[in-house]
mmCIF file of C-alpha atoms in Angstrom:
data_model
loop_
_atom_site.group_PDB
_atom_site.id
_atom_site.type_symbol
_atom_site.label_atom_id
_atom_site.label_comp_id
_atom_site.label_asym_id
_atom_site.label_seq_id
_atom_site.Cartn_x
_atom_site.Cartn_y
_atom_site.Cartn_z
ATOM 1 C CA UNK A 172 44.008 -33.481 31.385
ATOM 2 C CA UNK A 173 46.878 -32.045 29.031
ATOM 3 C CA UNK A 174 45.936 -34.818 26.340
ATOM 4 C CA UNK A 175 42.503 -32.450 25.904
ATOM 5 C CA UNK A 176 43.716 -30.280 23.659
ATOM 6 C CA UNK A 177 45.960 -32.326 22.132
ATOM 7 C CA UNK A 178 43.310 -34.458 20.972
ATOM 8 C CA UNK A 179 41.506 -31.193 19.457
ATOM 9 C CA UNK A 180 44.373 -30.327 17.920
ATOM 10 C CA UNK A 181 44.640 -33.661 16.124
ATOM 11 C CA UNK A 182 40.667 -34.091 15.414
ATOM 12 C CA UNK A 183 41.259 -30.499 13.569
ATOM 13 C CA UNK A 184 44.557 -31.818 11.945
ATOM 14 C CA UNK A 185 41.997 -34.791 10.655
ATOM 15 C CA UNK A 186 38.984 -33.055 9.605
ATOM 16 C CA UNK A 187 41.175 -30.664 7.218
ATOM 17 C CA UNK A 188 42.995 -33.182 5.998
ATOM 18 C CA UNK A 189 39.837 -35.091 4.857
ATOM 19 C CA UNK A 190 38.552 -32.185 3.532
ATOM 20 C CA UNK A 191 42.275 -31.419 1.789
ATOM 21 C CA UNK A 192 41.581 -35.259 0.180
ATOM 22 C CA UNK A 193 37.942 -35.284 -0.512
ATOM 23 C CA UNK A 194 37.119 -32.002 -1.491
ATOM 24 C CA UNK A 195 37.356 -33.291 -5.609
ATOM 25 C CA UNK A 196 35.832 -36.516 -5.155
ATOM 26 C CA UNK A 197 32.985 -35.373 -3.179
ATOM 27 C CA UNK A 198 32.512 -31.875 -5.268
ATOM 28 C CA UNK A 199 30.509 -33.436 -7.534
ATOM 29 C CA UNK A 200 27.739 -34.907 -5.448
ATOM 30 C CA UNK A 201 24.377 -33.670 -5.135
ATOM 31 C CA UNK A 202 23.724 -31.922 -1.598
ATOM 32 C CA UNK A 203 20.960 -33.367 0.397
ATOM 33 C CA UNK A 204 18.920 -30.397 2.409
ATOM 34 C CA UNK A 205 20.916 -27.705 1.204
ATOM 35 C CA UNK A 206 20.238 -24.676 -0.054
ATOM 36 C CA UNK A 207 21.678 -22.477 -2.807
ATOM 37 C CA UNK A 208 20.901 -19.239 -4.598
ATOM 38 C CA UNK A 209 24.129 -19.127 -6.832
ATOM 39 C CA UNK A 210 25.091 -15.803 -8.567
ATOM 40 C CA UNK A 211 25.452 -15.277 -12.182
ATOM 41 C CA UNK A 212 27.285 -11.964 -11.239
ATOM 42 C CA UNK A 213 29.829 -13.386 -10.101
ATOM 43 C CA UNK A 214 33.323 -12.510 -11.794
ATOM 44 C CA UNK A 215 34.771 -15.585 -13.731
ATOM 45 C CA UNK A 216 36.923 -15.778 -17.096
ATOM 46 C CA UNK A 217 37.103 -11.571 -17.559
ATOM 47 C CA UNK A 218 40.075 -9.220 -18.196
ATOM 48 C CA UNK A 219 42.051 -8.626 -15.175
ATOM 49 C CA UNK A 220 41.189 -4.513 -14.347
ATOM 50 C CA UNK A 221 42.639 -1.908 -11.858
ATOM 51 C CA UNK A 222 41.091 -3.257 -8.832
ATOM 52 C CA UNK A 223 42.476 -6.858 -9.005
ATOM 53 C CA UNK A 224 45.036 -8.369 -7.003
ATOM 54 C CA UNK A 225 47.184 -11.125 -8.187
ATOM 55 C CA UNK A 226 46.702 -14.099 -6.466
ATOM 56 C CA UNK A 227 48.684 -17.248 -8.396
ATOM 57 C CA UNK A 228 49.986 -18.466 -11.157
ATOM 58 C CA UNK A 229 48.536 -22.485 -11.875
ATOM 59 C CA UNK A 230 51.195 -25.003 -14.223
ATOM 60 C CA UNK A 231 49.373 -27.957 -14.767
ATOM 61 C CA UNK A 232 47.878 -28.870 -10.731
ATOM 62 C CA UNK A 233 50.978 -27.242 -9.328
ATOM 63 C CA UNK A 234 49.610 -23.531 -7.497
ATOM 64 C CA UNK A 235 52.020 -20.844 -7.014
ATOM 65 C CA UNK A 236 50.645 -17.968 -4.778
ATOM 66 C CA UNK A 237 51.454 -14.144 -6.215
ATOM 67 C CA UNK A 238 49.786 -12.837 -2.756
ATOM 68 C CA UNK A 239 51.331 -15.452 0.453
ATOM 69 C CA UNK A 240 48.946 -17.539 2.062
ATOM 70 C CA UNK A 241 49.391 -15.786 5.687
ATOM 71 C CA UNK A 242 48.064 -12.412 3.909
ATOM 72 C CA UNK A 243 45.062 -14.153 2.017
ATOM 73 C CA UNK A 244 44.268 -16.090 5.817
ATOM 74 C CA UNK A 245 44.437 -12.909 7.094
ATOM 75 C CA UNK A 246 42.238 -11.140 4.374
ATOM 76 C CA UNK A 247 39.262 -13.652 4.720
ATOM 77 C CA UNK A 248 39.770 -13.546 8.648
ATOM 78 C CA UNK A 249 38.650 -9.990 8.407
ATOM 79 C CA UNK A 250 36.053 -10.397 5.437
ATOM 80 C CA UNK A 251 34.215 -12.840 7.841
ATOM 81 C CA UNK A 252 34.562 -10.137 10.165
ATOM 82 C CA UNK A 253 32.889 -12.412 13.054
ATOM 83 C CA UNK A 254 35.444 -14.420 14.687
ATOM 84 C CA UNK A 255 36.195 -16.882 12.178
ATOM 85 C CA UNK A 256 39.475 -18.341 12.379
ATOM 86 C CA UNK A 257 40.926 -19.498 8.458
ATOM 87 C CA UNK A 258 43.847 -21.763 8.890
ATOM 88 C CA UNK A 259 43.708 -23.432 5.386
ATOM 89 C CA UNK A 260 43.980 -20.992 1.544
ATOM 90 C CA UNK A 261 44.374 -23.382 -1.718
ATOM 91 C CA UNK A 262 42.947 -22.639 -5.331
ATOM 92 C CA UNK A 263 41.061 -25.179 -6.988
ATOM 93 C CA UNK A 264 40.312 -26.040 -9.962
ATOM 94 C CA UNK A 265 36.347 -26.454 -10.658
ATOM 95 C CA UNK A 266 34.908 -29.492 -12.457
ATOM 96 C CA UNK A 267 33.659 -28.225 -16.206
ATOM 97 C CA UNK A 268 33.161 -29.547 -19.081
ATOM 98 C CA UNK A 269 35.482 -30.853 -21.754
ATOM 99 C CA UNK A 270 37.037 -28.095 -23.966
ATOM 100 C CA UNK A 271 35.259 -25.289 -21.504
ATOM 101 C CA UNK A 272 37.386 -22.578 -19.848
ATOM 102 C CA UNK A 273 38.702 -23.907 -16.257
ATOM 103 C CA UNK A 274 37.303 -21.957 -13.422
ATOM 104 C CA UNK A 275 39.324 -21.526 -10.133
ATOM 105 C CA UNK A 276 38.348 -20.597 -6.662
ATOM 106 C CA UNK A 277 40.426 -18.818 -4.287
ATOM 107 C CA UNK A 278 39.420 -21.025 -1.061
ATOM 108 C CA UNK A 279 39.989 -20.190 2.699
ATOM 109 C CA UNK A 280 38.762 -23.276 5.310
ATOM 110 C CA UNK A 281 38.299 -22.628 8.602
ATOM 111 C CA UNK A 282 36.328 -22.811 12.104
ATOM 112 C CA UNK A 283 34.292 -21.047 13.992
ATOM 113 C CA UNK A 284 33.297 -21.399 17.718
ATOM 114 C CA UNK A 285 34.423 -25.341 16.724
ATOM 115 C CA UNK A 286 32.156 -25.035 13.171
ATOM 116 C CA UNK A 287 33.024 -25.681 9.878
ATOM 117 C CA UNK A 288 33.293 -22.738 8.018
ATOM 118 C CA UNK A 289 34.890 -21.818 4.125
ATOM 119 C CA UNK A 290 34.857 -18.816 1.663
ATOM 120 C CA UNK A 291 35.040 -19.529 -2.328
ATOM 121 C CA UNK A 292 35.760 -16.713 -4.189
ATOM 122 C CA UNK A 293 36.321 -17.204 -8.115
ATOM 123 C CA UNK A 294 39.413 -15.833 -9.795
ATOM 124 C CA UNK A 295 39.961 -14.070 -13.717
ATOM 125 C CA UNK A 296 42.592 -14.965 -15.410
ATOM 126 C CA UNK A 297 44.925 -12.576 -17.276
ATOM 127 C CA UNK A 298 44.638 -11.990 -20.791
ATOM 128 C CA UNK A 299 48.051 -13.697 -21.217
ATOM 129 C CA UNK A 300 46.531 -16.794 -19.576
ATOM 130 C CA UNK A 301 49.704 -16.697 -16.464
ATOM 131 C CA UNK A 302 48.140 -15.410 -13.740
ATOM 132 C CA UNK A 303 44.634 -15.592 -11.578
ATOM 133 C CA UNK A 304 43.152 -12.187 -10.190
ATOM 134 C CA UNK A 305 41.167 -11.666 -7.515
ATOM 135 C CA UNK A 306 38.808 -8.727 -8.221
ATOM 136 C CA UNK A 307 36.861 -6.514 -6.109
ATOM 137 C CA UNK A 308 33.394 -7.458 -7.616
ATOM 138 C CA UNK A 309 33.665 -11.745 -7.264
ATOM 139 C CA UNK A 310 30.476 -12.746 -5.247
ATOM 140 C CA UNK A 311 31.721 -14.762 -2.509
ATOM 141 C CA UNK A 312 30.517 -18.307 -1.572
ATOM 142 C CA UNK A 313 30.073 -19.393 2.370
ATOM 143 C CA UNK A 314 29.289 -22.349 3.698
ATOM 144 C CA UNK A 315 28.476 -22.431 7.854
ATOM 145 C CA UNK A 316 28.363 -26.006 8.868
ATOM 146 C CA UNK A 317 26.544 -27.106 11.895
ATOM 147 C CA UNK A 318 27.052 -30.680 13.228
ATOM 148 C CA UNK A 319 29.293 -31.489 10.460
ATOM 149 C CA UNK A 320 33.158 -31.988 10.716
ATOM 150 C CA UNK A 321 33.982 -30.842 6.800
ATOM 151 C CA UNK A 322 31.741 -29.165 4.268
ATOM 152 C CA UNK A 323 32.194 -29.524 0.393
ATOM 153 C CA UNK A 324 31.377 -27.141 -2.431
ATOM 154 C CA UNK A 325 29.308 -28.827 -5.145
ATOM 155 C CA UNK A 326 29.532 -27.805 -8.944
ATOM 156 C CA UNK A 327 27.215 -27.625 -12.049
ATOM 157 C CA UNK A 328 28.095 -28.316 -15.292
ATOM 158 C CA UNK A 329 29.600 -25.373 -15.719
ATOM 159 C CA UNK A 330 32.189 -24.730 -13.263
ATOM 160 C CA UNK A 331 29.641 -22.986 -10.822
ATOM 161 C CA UNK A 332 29.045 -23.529 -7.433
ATOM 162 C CA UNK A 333 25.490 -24.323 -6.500
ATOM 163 C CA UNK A 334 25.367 -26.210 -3.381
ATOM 164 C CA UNK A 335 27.207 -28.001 -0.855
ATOM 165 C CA UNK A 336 27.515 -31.174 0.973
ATOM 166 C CA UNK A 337 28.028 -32.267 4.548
ATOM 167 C CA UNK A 338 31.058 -34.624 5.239
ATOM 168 C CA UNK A 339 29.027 -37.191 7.637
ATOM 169 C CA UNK A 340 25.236 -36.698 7.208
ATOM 170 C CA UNK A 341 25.210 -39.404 10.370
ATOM 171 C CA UNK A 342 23.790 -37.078 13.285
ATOM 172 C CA UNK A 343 22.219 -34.705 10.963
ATOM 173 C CA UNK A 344 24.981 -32.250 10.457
ATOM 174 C CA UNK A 345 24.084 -29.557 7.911
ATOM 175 C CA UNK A 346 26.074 -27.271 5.371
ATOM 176 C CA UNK A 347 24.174 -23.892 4.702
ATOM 177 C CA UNK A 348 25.486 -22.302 1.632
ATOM 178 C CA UNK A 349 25.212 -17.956 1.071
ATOM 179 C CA UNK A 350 26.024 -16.327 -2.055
ATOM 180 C CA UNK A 351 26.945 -12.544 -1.493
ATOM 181 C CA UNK A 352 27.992 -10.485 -4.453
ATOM 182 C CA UNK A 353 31.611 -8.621 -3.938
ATOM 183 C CA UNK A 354 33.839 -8.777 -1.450
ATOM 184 C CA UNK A 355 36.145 -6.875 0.205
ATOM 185 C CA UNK A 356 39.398 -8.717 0.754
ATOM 186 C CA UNK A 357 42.264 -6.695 -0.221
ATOM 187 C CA UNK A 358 40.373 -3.083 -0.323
ATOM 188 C CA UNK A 359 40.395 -2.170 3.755
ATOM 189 C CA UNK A 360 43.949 -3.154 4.149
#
């Protein structure tokens, strides 16, 4: 009876780590059944202004966080606002194209009521080219899985997000993607 949770705890260990190892590789694949209305609002590439935050600095793959991780868990805990728990923040880098300006996500991973569940948000970078911002007016990307241990974020061409793929399509898990425009991460606090 006390190896129950336990084994959870380790099957949650597991799925975010295979989401920590896949997310690149599998960020490029065409979702199957899922649907996407990306943004073009959404705030990428543009001058850092009064209502940013900074978030991190990138050198080469290596992230270092301006804002700690706890407060940016705790910041999409309450954008979610429904009982989603976000025990995983990274940035990452989106695929582009060759000689194109990088776009990063800030990216919180979580669960909810034992569901996948993730926030993208995409960063500016400063004039200088140093730091990433999070500002007020980034549309924010959520995927709720159903069925489906780990959810990836799929890319256009551009850097984009515009759909999303289920880890194991085996029993018919699903990823349902929602684009809302702003967010409200760091302006209620």
């Amino acid at each position: 009876m006390n190896f129950l949770p336990r084994l959870l705890g380790l099957g949650l260990l597991a799925a975010l780590a295979s989401v920590l190892l896949l997310t690149s590789c599998e960020s490029t694949r065409n979702g199957v059944g899922e649907t996407a209305v990306p943004s073009k609002s959404s705030s990428t590439g543009g001058e850092a202004n009064s209502m940013s935050r900074p978030i991190a600095q990138m050198e080469g793959d290596k992230v270092n966080f301006k804002t700690p991780q706890a407060t940016l868990a705790a910041a999409f805990i309450r954008q979610f606002g429904d009982g989603t728990v976000i025990d995983k923040i990274m940035v990452r880098k989106a695929p582009g194209e060759p000689g194109e300006a990088t776009v990063c996500f800030l990216v919180g991973l979580g669960l909810k009521d034992g569901n996948f569940r993730a926030m993208a948000v995409p960063l500016d970078l400063s004039p200088d080219g140093g730091t990433y911002y999070l500002s007020a007016s980034a549309a924010r990307y959520v995927i709720s899985g159903v069925g489906c241990p780990a959810c990836f974020f799929n890319f256009d061409r551009s850097g984009r997000i515009d759909g999303t793929t289920c880890s194991e399509n085996s029993d018919g898990g699903t990823c349902d993607l929602s684009v809302v425009s702003g967010n409200s991460l760091f302006t209620n606090q």
